[in-house]
Coordinates of C-alpha atoms in Angstrom, one line a residue:
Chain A
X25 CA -16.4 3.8 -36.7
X26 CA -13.1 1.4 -35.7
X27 CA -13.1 2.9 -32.3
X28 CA -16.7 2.7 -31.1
X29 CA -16.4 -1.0 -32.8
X30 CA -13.1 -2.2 -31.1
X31 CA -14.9 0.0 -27.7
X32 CA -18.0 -2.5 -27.8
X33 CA -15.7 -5.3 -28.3
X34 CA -13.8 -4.6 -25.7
X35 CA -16.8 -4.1 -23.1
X36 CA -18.5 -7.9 -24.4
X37 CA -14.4 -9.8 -23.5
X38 CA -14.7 -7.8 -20.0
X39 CA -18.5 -8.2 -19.5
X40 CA -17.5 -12.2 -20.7
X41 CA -14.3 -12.3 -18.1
X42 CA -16.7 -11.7 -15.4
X43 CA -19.5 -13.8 -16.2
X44 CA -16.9 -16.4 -16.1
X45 CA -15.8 -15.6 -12.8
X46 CA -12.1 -15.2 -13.9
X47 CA -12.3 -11.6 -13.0
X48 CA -13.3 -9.7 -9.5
X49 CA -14.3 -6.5 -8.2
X50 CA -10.2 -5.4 -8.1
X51 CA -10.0 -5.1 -11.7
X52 CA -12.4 -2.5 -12.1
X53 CA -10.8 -0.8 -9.2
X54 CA -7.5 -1.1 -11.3
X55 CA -9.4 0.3 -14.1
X56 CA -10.7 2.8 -12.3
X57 CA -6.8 4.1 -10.9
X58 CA -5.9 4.5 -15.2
X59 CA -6.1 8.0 -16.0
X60 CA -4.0 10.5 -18.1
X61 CA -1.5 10.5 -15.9
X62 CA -1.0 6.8 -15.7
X63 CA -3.0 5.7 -19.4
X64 CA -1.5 2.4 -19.4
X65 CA -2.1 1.7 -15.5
X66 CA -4.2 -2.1 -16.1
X67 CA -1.7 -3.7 -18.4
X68 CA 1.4 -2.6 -16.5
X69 CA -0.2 -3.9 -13.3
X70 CA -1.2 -7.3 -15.3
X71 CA 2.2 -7.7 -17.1
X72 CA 4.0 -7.5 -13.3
X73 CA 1.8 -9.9 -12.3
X74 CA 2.7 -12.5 -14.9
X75 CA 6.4 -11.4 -14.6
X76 CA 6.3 -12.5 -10.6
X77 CA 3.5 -15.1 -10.8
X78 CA 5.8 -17.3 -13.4
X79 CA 9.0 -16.8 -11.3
X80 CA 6.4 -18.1 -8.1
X81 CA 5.4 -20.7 -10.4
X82 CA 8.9 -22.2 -11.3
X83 CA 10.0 -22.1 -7.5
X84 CA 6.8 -23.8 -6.9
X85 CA 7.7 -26.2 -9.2
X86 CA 11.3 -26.9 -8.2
X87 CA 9.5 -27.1 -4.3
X88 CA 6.7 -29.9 -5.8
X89 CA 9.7 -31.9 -7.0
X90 CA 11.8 -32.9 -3.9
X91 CA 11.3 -36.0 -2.1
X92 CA 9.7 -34.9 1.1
X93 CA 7.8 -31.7 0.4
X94 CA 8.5 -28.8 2.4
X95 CA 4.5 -27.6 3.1
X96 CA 5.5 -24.6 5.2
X97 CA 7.6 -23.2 2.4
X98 CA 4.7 -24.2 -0.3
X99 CA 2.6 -22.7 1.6
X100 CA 4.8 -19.2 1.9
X101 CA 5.3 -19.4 -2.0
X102 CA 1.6 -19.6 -2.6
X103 CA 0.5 -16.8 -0.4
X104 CA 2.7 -14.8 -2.6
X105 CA 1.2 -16.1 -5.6
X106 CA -2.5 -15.8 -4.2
X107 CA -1.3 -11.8 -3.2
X108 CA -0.1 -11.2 -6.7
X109 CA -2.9 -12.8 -8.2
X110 CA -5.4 -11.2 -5.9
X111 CA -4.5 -7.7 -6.7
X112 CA -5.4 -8.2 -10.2
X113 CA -8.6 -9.2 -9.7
X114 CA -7.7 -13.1 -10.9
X115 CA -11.1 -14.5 -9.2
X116 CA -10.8 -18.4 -10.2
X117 CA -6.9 -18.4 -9.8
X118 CA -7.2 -16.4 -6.0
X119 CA -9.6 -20.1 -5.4
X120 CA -7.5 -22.7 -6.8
X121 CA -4.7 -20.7 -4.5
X122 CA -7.1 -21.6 -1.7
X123 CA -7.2 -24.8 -2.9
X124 CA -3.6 -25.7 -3.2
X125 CA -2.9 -24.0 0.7
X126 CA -5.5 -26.2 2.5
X127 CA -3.7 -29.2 1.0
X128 CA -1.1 -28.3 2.1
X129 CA -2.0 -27.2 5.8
X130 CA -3.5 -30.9 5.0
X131 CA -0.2 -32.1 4.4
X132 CA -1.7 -34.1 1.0
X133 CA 1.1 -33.8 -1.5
X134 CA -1.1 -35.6 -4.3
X135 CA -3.6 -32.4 -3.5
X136 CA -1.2 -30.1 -3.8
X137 CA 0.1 -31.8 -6.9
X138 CA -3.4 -32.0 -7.9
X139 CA -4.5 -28.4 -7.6
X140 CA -1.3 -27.2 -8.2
X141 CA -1.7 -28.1 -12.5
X142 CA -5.0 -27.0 -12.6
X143 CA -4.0 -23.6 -11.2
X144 CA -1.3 -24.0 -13.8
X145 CA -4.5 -24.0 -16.5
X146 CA -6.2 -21.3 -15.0
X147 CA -3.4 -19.0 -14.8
X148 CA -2.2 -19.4 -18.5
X149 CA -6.1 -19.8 -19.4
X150 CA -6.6 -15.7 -17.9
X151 CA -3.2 -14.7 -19.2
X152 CA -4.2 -15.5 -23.1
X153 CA -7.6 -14.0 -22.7
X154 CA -6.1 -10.6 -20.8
X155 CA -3.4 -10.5 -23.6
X156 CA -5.8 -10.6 -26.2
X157 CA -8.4 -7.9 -24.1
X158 CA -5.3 -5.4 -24.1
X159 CA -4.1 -6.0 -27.4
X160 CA -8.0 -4.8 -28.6
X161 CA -7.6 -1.9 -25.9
X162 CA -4.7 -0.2 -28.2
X163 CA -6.6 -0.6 -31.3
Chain B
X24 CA -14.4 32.1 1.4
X25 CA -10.7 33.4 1.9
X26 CA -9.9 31.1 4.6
X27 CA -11.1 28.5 2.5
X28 CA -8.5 28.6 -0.1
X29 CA -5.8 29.8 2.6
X30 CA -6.7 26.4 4.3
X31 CA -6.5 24.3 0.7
X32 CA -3.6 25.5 0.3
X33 CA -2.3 24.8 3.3
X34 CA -3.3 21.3 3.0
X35 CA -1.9 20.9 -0.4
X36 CA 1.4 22.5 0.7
X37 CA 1.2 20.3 3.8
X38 CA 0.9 17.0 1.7
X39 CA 3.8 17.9 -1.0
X40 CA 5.8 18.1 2.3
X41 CA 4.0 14.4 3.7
X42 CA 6.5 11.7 3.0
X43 CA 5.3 8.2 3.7
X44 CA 7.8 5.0 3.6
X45 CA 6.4 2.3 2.0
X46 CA 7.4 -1.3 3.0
X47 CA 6.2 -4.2 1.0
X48 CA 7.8 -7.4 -0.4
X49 CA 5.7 -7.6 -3.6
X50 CA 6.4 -5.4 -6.7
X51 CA 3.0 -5.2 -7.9
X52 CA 1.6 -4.1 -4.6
X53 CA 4.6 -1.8 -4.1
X54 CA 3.3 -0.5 -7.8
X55 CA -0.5 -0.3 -6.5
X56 CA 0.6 2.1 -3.7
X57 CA 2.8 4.3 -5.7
X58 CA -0.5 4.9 -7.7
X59 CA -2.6 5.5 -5.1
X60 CA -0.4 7.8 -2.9
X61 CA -0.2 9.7 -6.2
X62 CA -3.2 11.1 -5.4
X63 CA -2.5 12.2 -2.3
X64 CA 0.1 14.3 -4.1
X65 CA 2.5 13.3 -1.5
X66 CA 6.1 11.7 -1.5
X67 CA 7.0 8.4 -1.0
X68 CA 9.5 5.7 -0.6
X69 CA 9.5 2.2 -1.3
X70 CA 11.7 -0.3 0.2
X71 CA 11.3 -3.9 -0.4
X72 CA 11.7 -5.0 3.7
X73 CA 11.9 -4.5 7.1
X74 CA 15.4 -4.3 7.3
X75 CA 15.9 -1.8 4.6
X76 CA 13.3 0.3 6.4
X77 CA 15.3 0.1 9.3
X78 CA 18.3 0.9 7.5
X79 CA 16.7 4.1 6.1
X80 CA 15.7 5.1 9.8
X81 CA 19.0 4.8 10.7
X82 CA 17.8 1.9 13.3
X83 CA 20.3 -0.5 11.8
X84 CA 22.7 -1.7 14.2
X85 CA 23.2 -2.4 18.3
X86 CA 20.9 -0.5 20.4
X87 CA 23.2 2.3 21.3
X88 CA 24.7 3.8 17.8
X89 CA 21.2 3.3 15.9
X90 CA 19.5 5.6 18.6
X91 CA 22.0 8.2 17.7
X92 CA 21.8 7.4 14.3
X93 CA 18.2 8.0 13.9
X94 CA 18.2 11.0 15.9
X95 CA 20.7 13.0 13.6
X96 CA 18.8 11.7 10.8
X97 CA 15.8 13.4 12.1
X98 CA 17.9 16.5 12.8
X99 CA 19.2 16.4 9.5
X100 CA 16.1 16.5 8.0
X101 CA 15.2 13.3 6.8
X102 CA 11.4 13.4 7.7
X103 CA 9.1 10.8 7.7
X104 CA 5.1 10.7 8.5
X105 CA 3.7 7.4 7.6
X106 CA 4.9 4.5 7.4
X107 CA 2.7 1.8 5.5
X108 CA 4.3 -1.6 6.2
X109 CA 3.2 -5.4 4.9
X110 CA 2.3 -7.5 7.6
X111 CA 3.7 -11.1 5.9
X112 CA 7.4 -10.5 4.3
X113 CA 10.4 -13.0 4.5
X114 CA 12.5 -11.7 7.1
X115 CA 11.5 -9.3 9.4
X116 CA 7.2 -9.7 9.8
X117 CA 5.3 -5.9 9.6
X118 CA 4.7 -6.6 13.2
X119 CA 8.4 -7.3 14.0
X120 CA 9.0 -3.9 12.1
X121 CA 6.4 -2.2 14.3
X122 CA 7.3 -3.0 17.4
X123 CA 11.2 -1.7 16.4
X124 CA 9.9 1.6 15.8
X125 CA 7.6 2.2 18.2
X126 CA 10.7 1.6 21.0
X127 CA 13.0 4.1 18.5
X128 CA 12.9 7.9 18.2
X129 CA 10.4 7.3 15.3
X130 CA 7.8 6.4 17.6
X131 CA 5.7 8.8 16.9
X132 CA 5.4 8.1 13.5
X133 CA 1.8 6.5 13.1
X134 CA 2.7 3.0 11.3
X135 CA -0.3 1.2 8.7
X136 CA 0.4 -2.1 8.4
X137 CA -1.5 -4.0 5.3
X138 CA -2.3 -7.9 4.9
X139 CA -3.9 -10.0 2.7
X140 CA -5.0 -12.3 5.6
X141 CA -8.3 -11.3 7.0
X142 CA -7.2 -12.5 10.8
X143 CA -8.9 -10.9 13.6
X144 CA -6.3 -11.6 16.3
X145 CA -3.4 -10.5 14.0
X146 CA -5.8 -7.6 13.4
X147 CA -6.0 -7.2 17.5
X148 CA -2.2 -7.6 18.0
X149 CA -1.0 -5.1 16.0
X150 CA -3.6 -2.4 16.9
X151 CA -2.0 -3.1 20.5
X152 CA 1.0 -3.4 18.9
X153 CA 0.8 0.3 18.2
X154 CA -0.4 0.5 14.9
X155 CA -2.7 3.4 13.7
X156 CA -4.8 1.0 11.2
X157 CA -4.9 -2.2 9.8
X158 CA -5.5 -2.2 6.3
X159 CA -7.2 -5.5 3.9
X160 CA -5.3 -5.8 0.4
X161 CA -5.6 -5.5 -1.7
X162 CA -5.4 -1.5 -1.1
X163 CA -8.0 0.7 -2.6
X164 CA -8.7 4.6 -3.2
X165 CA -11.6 4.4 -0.1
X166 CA -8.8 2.8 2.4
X167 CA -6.4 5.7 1.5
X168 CA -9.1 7.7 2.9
X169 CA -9.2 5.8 5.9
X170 CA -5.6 7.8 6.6
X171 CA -6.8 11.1 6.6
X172 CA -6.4 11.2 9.8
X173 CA -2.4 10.5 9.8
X174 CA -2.3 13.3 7.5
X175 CA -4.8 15.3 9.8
X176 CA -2.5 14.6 12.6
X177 CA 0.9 15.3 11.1
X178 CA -0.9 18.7 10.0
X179 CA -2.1 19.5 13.8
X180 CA 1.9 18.9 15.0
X181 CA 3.6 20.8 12.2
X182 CA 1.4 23.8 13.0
X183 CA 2.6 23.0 17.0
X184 CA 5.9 22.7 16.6
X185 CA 5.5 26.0 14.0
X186 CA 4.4 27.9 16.6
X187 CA 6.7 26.3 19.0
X188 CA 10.0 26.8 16.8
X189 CA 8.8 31.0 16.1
X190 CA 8.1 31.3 20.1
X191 CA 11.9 29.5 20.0
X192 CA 13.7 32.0 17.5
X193 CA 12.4 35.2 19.1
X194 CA 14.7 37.2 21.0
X195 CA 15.9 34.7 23.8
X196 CA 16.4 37.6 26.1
X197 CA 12.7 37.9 26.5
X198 CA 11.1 36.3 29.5
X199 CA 7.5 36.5 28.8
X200 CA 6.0 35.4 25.8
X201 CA 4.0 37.3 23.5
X202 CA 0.5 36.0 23.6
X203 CA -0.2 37.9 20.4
X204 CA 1.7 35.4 17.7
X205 CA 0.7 32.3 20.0
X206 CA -3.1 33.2 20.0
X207 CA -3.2 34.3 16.1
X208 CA -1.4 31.1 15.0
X209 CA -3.6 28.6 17.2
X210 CA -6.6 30.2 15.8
X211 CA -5.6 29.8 12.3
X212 CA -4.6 26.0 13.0
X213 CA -7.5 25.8 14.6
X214 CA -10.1 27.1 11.9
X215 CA -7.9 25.3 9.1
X216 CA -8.4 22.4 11.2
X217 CA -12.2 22.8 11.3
X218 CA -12.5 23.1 8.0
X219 CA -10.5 20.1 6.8
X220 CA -12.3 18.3 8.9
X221 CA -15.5 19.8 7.4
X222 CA -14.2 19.0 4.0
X223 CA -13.2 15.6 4.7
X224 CA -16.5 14.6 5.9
X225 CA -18.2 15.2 2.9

């Protein structure tokens, strides 16, 4: 049967998120708040998410780019980020987050430079596998 | 069995009446309430700061005009029970916001307030502050039933100020007040109470 196929596939790319450690505890606690009334609860959530996370992203950006960095205010923009990413359940994004702020509290720039492109990976790394989890989910 | 369902109903009627003002910077946890407080089958609002939440207390403005302002709101009806506020927002702090209501005519209103940051003296400072709880986010169902207590209490003063308001409307003339509709009313509250409580705990 299609569905009892696209169902197991679905339950190895979530059981294979986690053993990653790209996804925590919150996501099942998002999956857990989908019901009749809200059926398409997860993927609204995760679409927000990558709706503010990429304008956090581009202000972050901008921010990385002036000539004396501003930590205080890279700091503020990444507690957003690590908030937003955090109530998804994005486990290895939430610790490059931590990453990037104690560089900053560091006042490193290169650190936060650093950090700051391999959270870019991370984040676009989770977003292509979620796409493609959801996109089986509708199946 | 009876009072049972005369007390669920009572509860349920009591929450479609609960209204609880959310305030909170970030869509997606604004989103992650709205879902939550669902269950609670109560209503909500959601502003997206500390001044907005002030301006929808009518606490916007010197200190003289916005007491008067919230007080007419509150006579006009716009009720409010909970307020759930974010700690970090740009602006106005959910501690800044707390401290404003708690010297208003809303200060009654038990105030939440919800971080991210897992600080134990920002923790301290705003349960001194005034705040009912201190909530972790990201928010889940078991922290909403960490509130049941707000609701609890909101319940306990409605069925006061019930008994209070029909002791009010009876004939003024009368000096002495009828023990009868005091004593019946009380005991109700006080059974429904009971058994909420009972309920809760399982």
């Amino acid at each position: 049967m299609d569905t009892n196929h696209s169902r197991r596939q679905l339950a190895a790319m979530k059981q294979s998120l986690f053993d990653q450690g790209l996804l925590d505890e919150q996501f099942i606690q998002l999956e857990e708040l989908q019901d009749d009334a809200n059926p398409n609860f997860v993927e609204e959530i995760v679409t927000l998410h990558y709706r503010d996370s990429s304008r956090l992203i581009s202000s972050i950006e901008q921010a990385l780019k002036e000539r004396n960095l501003d930590f205080n205010k890279l700091d503020t923009l990444m507690h957003q980020f690590k908030g937003s990413s955090s109530s998804i359940g994005a486990k290895k994004v939430k610790a490059e987050c931590n990453l990037f702020r104690e560089y900053c509290r560091a006042g490193n720039a290169e650190g936060c430079m650093r950090s700051f492109q391999q959270l870019k990976k991370e984040h676009a790394a989770l977003r292509k596998k979620l796409e493609a989890y959801f996109q089986v989910s509708r199946v | 069995m009876e009072l049972v369902n005369n007390s669920q109903k009572l509860k349920q009627q009591h929450q479609q009446h609960f209204h609880v003002l959310v305030v909170d910077d970030s869509v997606i946890d604004r989103k992650l309430l709205e879902r939550l407080l669902r269950d609670s089958s109560c209503k909500a609002t959601f502003v997206d700061s500390g001044d907005k939440a002030l301006k929808y207390l009518g606490l916007l403005g010197d200190n003289a005009s916005s007491t008067s302002n919230s007080e007419s709101l509150q006579q006009n009806g716009i009720k409010v029970n909970l307020i759930m506020t974010d700690y970090c927002m740009p602006g106005m702090s959910g501690y800044d916001l707390l401290k404003r209501i708690k010297g208003s005519s809303w200060k009654d209103v038990p105030v939440v307030i919800m971080s991210s940051e897992n600080v134990p003296s920002r923790i301290t400072m705003c349960l001194e502050g005034g705040a009912e709880e201190f909530l972790l986010k990201p928010l889940q169902q078991s922290d909403l039933k960490k509130l049941q207590p707000c609701f609890l209490k909101s319940f306990e003063q409605q069925s006061a100020d019930r008994s209070v308001a029909s002791h009010n409307d009876n004939d003024n003339e009368r000096t002495a007040l009828s023990p009868e509709h005091g004593f019946k009313l009380q005991f109700v509250s006080t059974i429904a109470t009971t058994i909420l409580r009972f309920w809760n705990s399982l």
